[in-house]
mmCIF file of C-alpha atoms in Angstrom:
data_model
loop_
_atom_site.group_PDB
_atom_site.id
_atom_site.type_symbol
_atom_site.label_atom_id
_atom_site.label_comp_id
_atom_site.label_asym_id
_atom_site.label_seq_id
_atom_site.Cartn_x
_atom_site.Cartn_y
_atom_site.Cartn_z
ATOM 1 C CA MET A 1196 -0.257 -0.356 0.246
ATOM 2 C CA TYR A 1197 2.548 2.660 1.084
ATOM 3 C CA ASP A 1198 4.503 1.851 -2.188
ATOM 4 C CA TYR A 1199 2.196 2.461 -4.692
ATOM 5 C CA ILE A 1200 0.772 5.877 -2.273
ATOM 6 C CA LYS A 1201 4.658 7.160 -2.447
ATOM 7 C CA THR A 1202 4.057 7.298 -6.419
ATOM 8 C CA VAL A 1203 1.334 9.589 -5.654
ATOM 9 C CA ILE A 1204 2.449 11.901 -2.778
ATOM 10 C CA PRO A 1205 6.261 12.913 -2.162
ATOM 11 C CA ARG A 1206 8.049 10.996 0.457
ATOM 12 C CA GLU A 1207 7.809 14.297 3.018
ATOM 13 C CA ARG A 1208 4.238 14.433 3.116
ATOM 14 C CA ILE A 1209 4.131 11.049 4.472
ATOM 15 C CA ILE A 1210 4.527 11.142 7.662
ATOM 16 C CA PHE A 1211 4.478 7.526 9.869
ATOM 17 C CA HIS A 1212 3.601 7.639 14.472
ATOM 18 C CA GLU A 1213 2.210 11.447 14.017
ATOM 19 C CA PRO A 1214 0.331 12.453 16.934
ATOM 20 C CA MET A 1215 -3.418 14.004 16.408
ATOM 21 C CA SER A 1216 -2.589 15.971 19.538
ATOM 22 C CA LYS A 1217 -1.187 18.484 17.296
ATOM 23 C CA HIS A 1218 -3.790 18.165 14.559
ATOM 24 C CA THR A 1219 -7.379 18.851 16.995
ATOM 25 C CA THR A 1220 -8.584 21.678 19.037
ATOM 26 C CA PHE A 1221 -8.671 20.345 22.283
ATOM 27 C CA ARG A 1222 -4.759 19.204 22.263
ATOM 28 C CA VAL A 1223 -5.089 15.502 23.157
ATOM 29 C CA GLY A 1224 -5.160 12.367 21.066
ATOM 30 C CA GLY A 1225 -2.598 8.661 20.531
ATOM 31 C CA GLU A 1226 -0.776 8.328 17.651
ATOM 32 C CA ALA A 1227 -2.388 8.299 13.563
ATOM 33 C CA GLU A 1228 -0.997 5.197 11.521
ATOM 34 C CA CYS A 1229 0.219 7.636 8.680
ATOM 35 C CA LEU A 1230 -0.444 10.828 7.952
ATOM 36 C CA ILE A 1231 -0.639 12.538 4.055
ATOM 37 C CA THR A 1232 -0.629 16.029 3.358
ATOM 38 C CA ILE A 1233 -2.487 16.692 -0.039
ATOM 39 C CA GLN A 1234 -1.682 19.714 -2.116
ATOM 40 C CA SER A 1235 -3.863 18.655 -5.364
ATOM 41 C CA GLU A 1236 -6.782 17.140 -6.332
ATOM 42 C CA GLU A 1237 -5.766 15.231 -8.845
ATOM 43 C CA GLU A 1238 -3.535 13.577 -6.172
ATOM 44 C CA LEU A 1239 -6.520 13.070 -3.527
ATOM 45 C CA GLY A 1240 -8.497 12.178 -7.193
ATOM 46 C CA LYS A 1241 -5.278 8.788 -7.419
ATOM 47 C CA LEU A 1242 -5.778 7.590 -3.259
ATOM 48 C CA ILE A 1243 -9.612 7.620 -2.544
ATOM 49 C CA PRO A 1244 -10.220 4.798 -5.407
ATOM 50 C CA TYR A 1245 -7.461 2.916 -3.988
ATOM 51 C CA LEU A 1246 -7.671 3.355 -0.318
ATOM 52 C CA ASN A 1247 -11.638 2.330 -1.414
ATOM 53 C CA GLN A 1248 -10.535 -0.706 -3.239
ATOM 54 C CA ILE A 1249 -8.175 -1.820 -0.929
ATOM 55 C CA GLU A 1250 -10.973 -0.787 2.109
ATOM 56 C CA GLN A 1251 -8.299 1.088 4.185
ATOM 57 C CA ASP A 1252 -9.644 3.154 6.565
ATOM 58 C CA TYR A 1253 -9.218 6.886 6.057
ATOM 59 C CA PHE A 1254 -10.809 10.446 8.167
ATOM 60 C CA ILE A 1255 -9.996 13.191 5.895
ATOM 61 C CA LEU A 1256 -9.184 15.407 8.549
ATOM 62 C CA GLY A 1257 -10.556 19.516 8.629
ATOM 63 C CA ASN A 1258 -8.996 21.937 10.434
ATOM 64 C CA GLY A 1259 -9.225 19.317 14.227
ATOM 65 C CA SER A 1260 -11.925 21.407 15.472
ATOM 66 C CA ASN A 1261 -15.202 19.665 15.966
ATOM 67 C CA LEU A 1262 -12.667 16.407 16.262
ATOM 68 C CA LEU A 1263 -11.878 13.996 19.659
ATOM 69 C CA VAL A 1264 -9.346 10.833 18.900
ATOM 70 C CA GLY A 1265 -8.477 8.595 21.364
ATOM 71 C CA ASP A 1266 -5.588 7.800 23.074
ATOM 72 C CA LYS A 1267 -4.844 5.276 21.428
ATOM 73 C CA GLY A 1268 -4.454 6.470 17.762
ATOM 74 C CA TYR A 1269 -5.896 5.551 15.005
ATOM 75 C CA ARG A 1270 -5.279 3.122 12.936
ATOM 76 C CA GLY A 1271 -5.811 4.022 9.529
ATOM 77 C CA ILE A 1272 -4.222 7.633 7.140
ATOM 78 C CA VAL A 1273 -5.195 10.456 7.837
ATOM 79 C CA LEU A 1274 -5.507 12.979 5.007
ATOM 80 C CA LYS A 1275 -4.556 16.565 5.412
ATOM 81 C CA PHE A 1276 -5.189 19.345 3.064
ATOM 82 C CA GLY A 1277 -2.453 21.253 2.263
ATOM 83 C CA GLU A 1278 -1.712 24.959 1.570
ATOM 84 C CA GLN A 1279 -2.534 24.464 -1.994
ATOM 85 C CA MET A 1280 -6.041 23.097 -0.602
ATOM 86 C CA GLU A 1281 -7.001 26.674 1.837
ATOM 87 C CA GLN A 1282 -7.222 29.354 -1.215
ATOM 88 C CA ILE A 1283 -8.944 31.848 -1.640
ATOM 89 C CA ARG A 1284 -10.389 34.043 -4.752
ATOM 90 C CA VAL A 1285 -12.872 36.347 -4.595
ATOM 91 C CA GLU A 1286 -15.247 37.396 -7.907
ATOM 92 C CA GLY A 1287 -17.556 40.106 -7.260
ATOM 93 C CA THR A 1288 -19.977 39.091 -4.304
ATOM 94 C CA ARG A 1289 -18.648 35.599 -4.790
ATOM 95 C CA ILE A 1290 -16.249 33.438 -3.078
ATOM 96 C CA THR A 1291 -14.778 30.463 -3.827
ATOM 97 C CA ALA A 1292 -12.787 28.412 -1.425
ATOM 98 C CA LYS A 1293 -10.683 25.396 -1.392
ATOM 99 C CA ALA A 1294 -12.287 23.063 1.151
ATOM 100 C CA GLY A 1295 -8.682 23.399 3.915
ATOM 101 C CA ALA A 1296 -9.246 27.340 3.712
ATOM 102 C CA LEU A 1297 -10.402 28.024 7.398
ATOM 103 C CA LEU A 1298 -13.520 30.141 7.589
ATOM 104 C CA ALA A 1299 -12.018 32.312 10.107
ATOM 105 C CA GLN A 1300 -9.820 33.549 6.491
ATOM 106 C CA ALA A 1301 -12.991 33.546 4.446
ATOM 107 C CA ALA A 1302 -14.457 35.742 6.039
ATOM 108 C CA ALA A 1303 -10.994 38.088 6.751
ATOM 109 C CA VAL A 1304 -11.422 38.146 2.446
ATOM 110 C CA ALA A 1305 -14.967 38.830 2.447
ATOM 111 C CA LYS A 1306 -14.034 42.136 4.611
ATOM 112 C CA GLU A 1307 -11.189 43.261 3.156
ATOM 113 C CA ASN A 1308 -13.792 43.336 -0.542
ATOM 114 C CA SER A 1309 -16.131 44.872 1.577
ATOM 115 C CA LEU A 1310 -18.525 41.413 1.328
ATOM 116 C CA THR A 1311 -20.749 40.633 3.987
ATOM 117 C CA GLY A 1312 -22.629 37.868 5.584
ATOM 118 C CA LEU A 1313 -19.700 35.979 6.283
ATOM 119 C CA GLU A 1314 -19.533 37.567 9.527
ATOM 120 C CA PHE A 1315 -20.536 35.164 12.032
ATOM 121 C CA ALA A 1316 -18.405 32.445 10.410
ATOM 122 C CA ALA A 1317 -14.865 34.839 11.239
ATOM 123 C CA GLY A 1318 -14.131 33.534 15.126
ATOM 124 C CA ILE A 1319 -15.640 29.088 13.873
ATOM 125 C CA PRO A 1320 -12.807 27.605 14.231
ATOM 126 C CA GLY A 1321 -13.231 25.032 11.035
ATOM 127 C CA SER A 1322 -12.276 24.437 7.770
ATOM 128 C CA ILE A 1323 -14.553 25.809 4.715
ATOM 129 C CA GLY A 1324 -14.710 21.701 4.237
ATOM 130 C CA GLY A 1325 -15.887 20.409 7.497
ATOM 131 C CA GLY A 1326 -18.045 23.710 7.782
ATOM 132 C CA VAL A 1327 -19.361 22.870 5.044
ATOM 133 C CA VAL A 1328 -20.153 19.142 5.871
ATOM 134 C CA MET A 1329 -21.606 20.239 9.521
ATOM 135 C CA ASN A 1330 -23.646 23.556 8.390
ATOM 136 C CA ALA A 1331 -21.532 25.172 10.675
ATOM 137 C CA GLY A 1332 -23.269 28.549 11.955
ATOM 138 C CA ALA A 1333 -23.504 30.687 15.285
ATOM 139 C CA TYR A 1334 -24.854 34.574 16.403
ATOM 140 C CA ASP A 1335 -27.696 33.444 13.687
ATOM 141 C CA GLY A 1336 -25.821 32.636 10.652
ATOM 142 C CA GLU A 1337 -25.146 28.753 8.925
ATOM 143 C CA MET A 1338 -23.986 27.989 5.759
ATOM 144 C CA LYS A 1339 -26.372 27.527 3.655
ATOM 145 C CA MET A 1340 -27.231 30.894 4.194
ATOM 146 C CA VAL A 1341 -24.260 31.729 1.828
ATOM 147 C CA VAL A 1342 -23.428 28.407 0.074
ATOM 148 C CA GLU A 1343 -23.944 28.165 -3.614
ATOM 149 C CA SER A 1344 -22.447 25.260 -4.811
ATOM 150 C CA VAL A 1345 -20.065 22.667 -3.688
ATOM 151 C CA ARG A 1346 -17.879 20.976 -5.764
ATOM 152 C CA GLY A 1347 -16.839 17.014 -3.985
ATOM 153 C CA MET A 1348 -14.986 13.770 -4.768
ATOM 154 C CA ASP A 1349 -16.814 10.727 -4.302
ATOM 155 C CA SER A 1350 -15.598 8.065 -3.136
ATOM 156 C CA GLU A 1351 -14.694 6.015 -6.989
ATOM 157 C CA GLY A 1352 -12.855 9.579 -7.711
ATOM 158 C CA GLN A 1353 -15.277 11.634 -9.271
ATOM 159 C CA ILE A 1354 -16.079 15.483 -8.879
ATOM 160 C CA LEU A 1355 -19.783 16.205 -8.674
ATOM 161 C CA THR A 1356 -21.048 19.471 -7.424
ATOM 162 C CA LEU A 1357 -24.439 20.105 -5.791
ATOM 163 C CA ASP A 1358 -26.394 23.047 -5.617
ATOM 164 C CA ASN A 1359 -27.460 24.648 -2.491
ATOM 165 C CA ASP A 1360 -31.311 23.128 -2.245
ATOM 166 C CA THR A 1361 -29.824 19.184 -2.756
ATOM 167 C CA MET A 1362 -26.917 19.824 -0.491
ATOM 168 C CA GLU A 1363 -30.266 19.557 2.153
ATOM 169 C CA PHE A 1364 -28.858 21.698 5.099
ATOM 170 C CA GLY A 1365 -30.278 20.696 8.529
ATOM 171 C CA TYR A 1366 -29.192 22.108 11.667
ATOM 172 C CA ARG A 1367 -25.840 21.187 12.223
ATOM 173 C CA THR A 1368 -25.330 18.443 9.124
ATOM 174 C CA SER A 1369 -25.953 18.121 5.523
ATOM 175 C CA ALA A 1370 -26.720 15.942 2.335
ATOM 176 C CA ILE A 1371 -22.670 14.790 2.497
ATOM 177 C CA LYS A 1372 -22.532 14.361 5.838
ATOM 178 C CA TYR A 1373 -22.897 10.643 6.710
ATOM 179 C CA ARG A 1374 -21.870 10.145 2.329
ATOM 180 C CA PRO A 1375 -18.505 9.090 1.039
ATOM 181 C CA ILE A 1376 -18.097 12.233 -0.370
ATOM 182 C CA VAL A 1377 -15.343 14.487 -0.009
ATOM 183 C CA VAL A 1378 -15.745 18.205 -0.352
ATOM 184 C CA LEU A 1379 -12.863 19.700 -2.446
ATOM 185 C CA GLU A 1380 -14.295 23.833 -2.969
ATOM 186 C CA VAL A 1381 -17.423 25.362 -1.797
ATOM 187 C CA ALA A 1382 -19.017 28.920 -4.291
ATOM 188 C CA LEU A 1383 -19.860 31.397 -1.068
ATOM 189 C CA GLN A 1384 -22.412 33.998 -2.278
ATOM 190 C CA LEU A 1385 -22.638 36.888 -0.682
ATOM 191 C CA SER A 1386 -23.442 41.206 -0.320
ATOM 192 C CA GLN A 1387 -22.362 44.703 -1.375
ATOM 193 C CA GLY A 1388 -21.444 46.000 2.172
ATOM 194 C CA GLU A 1389 -19.830 48.852 3.651
ATOM 195 C CA LYS A 1390 -16.026 47.408 5.351
ATOM 196 C CA SER A 1391 -16.509 49.391 8.618
ATOM 197 C CA GLN A 1392 -20.135 48.050 8.954
ATOM 198 C CA ILE A 1393 -18.345 44.711 8.287
ATOM 199 C CA ALA A 1394 -15.477 45.199 9.957
ATOM 200 C CA GLY A 1395 -17.627 45.986 12.865
ATOM 201 C CA ARG A 1396 -19.469 43.388 13.604
ATOM 202 C CA MET A 1397 -17.289 40.494 13.218
ATOM 203 C CA GLU A 1398 -15.522 42.340 15.736
ATOM 204 C CA GLU A 1399 -18.835 43.219 17.673
ATOM 205 C CA LEU A 1400 -19.072 38.797 17.922
ATOM 206 C CA ALA A 1401 -15.343 38.945 18.530
ATOM 207 C CA GLN A 1402 -15.889 40.618 21.781
ATOM 208 C CA LEU A 1403 -19.271 38.304 22.372
ATOM 209 C CA ARG A 1404 -16.934 34.961 22.365
ATOM 210 C CA LYS A 1405 -14.704 36.577 24.296
ATOM 211 C CA SER A 1406 -16.599 37.258 27.080
ATOM 212 C CA LYS A 1407 -19.572 34.152 27.210
ATOM 213 C CA GLN A 1408 -16.690 30.984 26.019
ATOM 214 C CA PRO A 1409 -13.553 29.929 27.495
ATOM 215 C CA LEU A 1410 -11.445 30.607 24.969
ATOM 216 C CA GLU A 1411 -8.585 30.351 26.596
ATOM 217 C CA TYR A 1412 -9.090 27.270 26.791
ATOM 218 C CA PRO A 1413 -8.259 24.119 24.263
ATOM 219 C CA SER A 1414 -11.230 22.467 23.283
ATOM 220 C CA ALA A 1415 -14.052 21.722 20.302
ATOM 221 C CA GLY A 1416 -16.634 24.823 20.966
ATOM 222 C CA SER A 1417 -19.949 23.925 21.292
ATOM 223 C CA THR A 1418 -19.203 20.391 23.234
ATOM 224 C CA PHE A 1419 -23.590 19.663 21.979
ATOM 225 C CA LYS A 1420 -25.530 20.438 19.398
ATOM 226 C CA ARG A 1421 -28.829 22.276 20.726
ATOM 227 C CA PRO A 1422 -31.805 19.797 21.452
ATOM 228 C CA GLU A 1423 -35.168 21.307 19.871
ATOM 229 C CA GLY A 1424 -36.527 23.807 22.723
ATOM 230 C CA TYR A 1425 -33.973 23.879 24.748
ATOM 231 C CA TYR A 1426 -30.092 25.197 24.746
ATOM 232 C CA ALA A 1427 -27.461 22.524 25.275
ATOM 233 C CA GLY A 1428 -25.193 25.035 28.111
ATOM 234 C CA LYS A 1429 -28.741 25.670 30.889
ATOM 235 C CA LEU A 1430 -29.656 22.453 30.696
ATOM 236 C CA ILE A 1431 -25.604 20.960 31.844
ATOM 237 C CA MET A 1432 -26.428 23.927 34.137
ATOM 238 C CA ASP A 1433 -29.454 22.552 36.283
ATOM 239 C CA ALA A 1434 -28.303 19.669 35.678
ATOM 240 C CA GLY A 1435 -25.901 20.587 38.290
ATOM 241 C CA MET A 1436 -22.309 19.923 35.815
ATOM 242 C CA ARG A 1437 -20.895 23.194 36.113
ATOM 243 C CA GLY A 1438 -17.232 22.899 36.268
ATOM 244 C CA TYR A 1439 -17.679 18.697 36.702
ATOM 245 C CA ARG A 1440 -14.244 17.478 36.097
ATOM 246 C CA ILE A 1441 -13.058 14.560 35.144
ATOM 247 C CA GLY A 1442 -9.087 14.667 35.756
ATOM 248 C CA GLY A 1443 -8.283 17.467 33.197
ATOM 249 C CA ALA A 1444 -11.467 17.831 31.631
ATOM 250 C CA GLN A 1445 -13.347 19.824 32.466
ATOM 251 C CA VAL A 1446 -17.520 21.625 31.684
ATOM 252 C CA SER A 1447 -16.842 25.422 31.629
ATOM 253 C CA ASP A 1448 -17.184 27.845 34.731
ATOM 254 C CA LYS A 1449 -18.011 29.952 31.514
ATOM 255 C CA HIS A 1450 -20.127 28.154 29.694
ATOM 256 C CA CYS A 1451 -21.567 25.031 30.595
ATOM 257 C CA GLY A 1452 -22.268 24.093 26.778
ATOM 258 C CA PHE A 1453 -18.181 23.882 26.704
ATOM 259 C CA VAL A 1454 -16.012 20.941 27.893
ATOM 260 C CA ILE A 1455 -12.541 22.219 27.876
ATOM 261 C CA ASN A 1456 -9.084 20.981 28.227
ATOM 262 C CA THR A 1457 -7.871 22.100 31.439
ATOM 263 C CA GLY A 1458 -4.067 21.473 30.216
ATOM 264 C CA LYS A 1459 -3.428 17.620 31.153
ATOM 265 C CA ALA A 1460 -6.557 16.064 30.271
ATOM 266 C CA THR A 1461 -6.100 12.665 28.028
ATOM 267 C CA ALA A 1462 -9.021 11.840 25.003
ATOM 268 C CA ALA A 1463 -10.277 9.623 27.721
ATOM 269 C CA ASP A 1464 -11.013 12.108 30.389
ATOM 270 C CA ILE A 1465 -13.215 14.390 27.824
ATOM 271 C CA ARG A 1466 -15.483 11.553 26.565
ATOM 272 C CA GLU A 1467 -16.103 11.313 30.160
ATOM 273 C CA VAL A 1468 -17.199 14.060 30.736
ATOM 274 C CA ILE A 1469 -19.120 14.137 27.896
ATOM 275 C CA GLU A 1470 -20.989 10.741 29.074
ATOM 276 C CA GLU A 1471 -21.452 11.607 31.990
ATOM 277 C CA VAL A 1472 -23.822 15.223 30.943
ATOM 278 C CA GLN A 1473 -25.544 13.259 28.582
ATOM 279 C CA GLU A 1474 -26.424 10.620 31.210
ATOM 280 C CA ARG A 1475 -27.500 13.574 34.014
ATOM 281 C CA VAL A 1476 -29.025 15.852 31.622
ATOM 282 C CA LYS A 1477 -31.169 12.542 30.478
ATOM 283 C CA GLU A 1478 -32.308 11.552 33.926
ATOM 284 C CA ARG A 1479 -33.206 15.001 34.719
ATOM 285 C CA PHE A 1480 -34.806 16.509 31.943
ATOM 286 C CA HIS A 1481 -35.438 13.106 29.393
ATOM 287 C CA VAL A 1482 -33.218 15.226 27.177
ATOM 288 C CA SER A 1483 -30.905 13.537 25.127
ATOM 289 C CA LEU A 1484 -27.466 15.180 24.328
ATOM 290 C CA GLU A 1485 -26.258 15.119 20.864
ATOM 291 C CA PRO A 1486 -22.207 15.446 20.401
ATOM 292 C CA GLU A 1487 -20.962 17.739 18.097
ATOM 293 C CA VAL A 1488 -17.791 16.087 18.706
ATOM 294 C CA VAL A 1489 -16.694 13.124 15.923
ATOM 295 C CA PHE A 1490 -15.047 10.540 18.601
ATOM 296 C CA LEU A 1491 -11.881 8.809 16.313
ATOM 297 C CA GLY A 1492 -9.913 5.745 16.839
ATOM 298 C CA ASP A 1493 -9.367 3.708 19.945
ATOM 299 C CA PHE A 1494 -10.101 5.291 23.492
#
């Protein structure tokens, strides 16, 4: 397998036994068997069909902002987009971003070009690709409001384009979340705006985040999806879980919807806190909290 991979990817972009703690915002996680940096659609088009054909486990990594990798690592291949897959271009009121670009980068480019509609994404730590898959959102904005189309690659290496309707965006989900389609590029349709107003709104949201969220600690942002008719943070607080701690993992005192790494947490600590919160909220309020966090590998 690796003999074939080396014919597609230069050796310096193939890393064995890579600690995933270096690639997730939780700053925890064991080693991936192999991490490969992808710099083009062509490379991906040669790898994806091959890995599927030989039934090799692989995982497409964005910015690792919604990911918890087990302490025992991941016995598979992690594919991570490099700088050539992070490019952003502007044409009129449309921004086209490759999947590896960060949402914050795209929002900054929008601001510089006086384009409004993406202000909500300025503080979201994920990538464009991951953001589209889960319909990322914050402060009354979400990706479905600005996505015009998505270019992706299926398991056979074929390129397909999905428009906004075909993406079937829902709350923290989309049509491709559970399908073997890799996002390659996203076209965002924005509106002409006033640069100073856009900058002002982004600064306002940044201050809101700073005052309400535990940004000083590693986390995955909001740990749980918002259950219908409730707020996850309030349910957790009312269940008496504020500050609840196992090892170095803790329910944030500042915002109960965040599970944070206080410095020396293990992935197992974080997962245990998440599961205990789910259990207590279910027991007390008969509400099931669904994690936004994706669990990968062996814990």
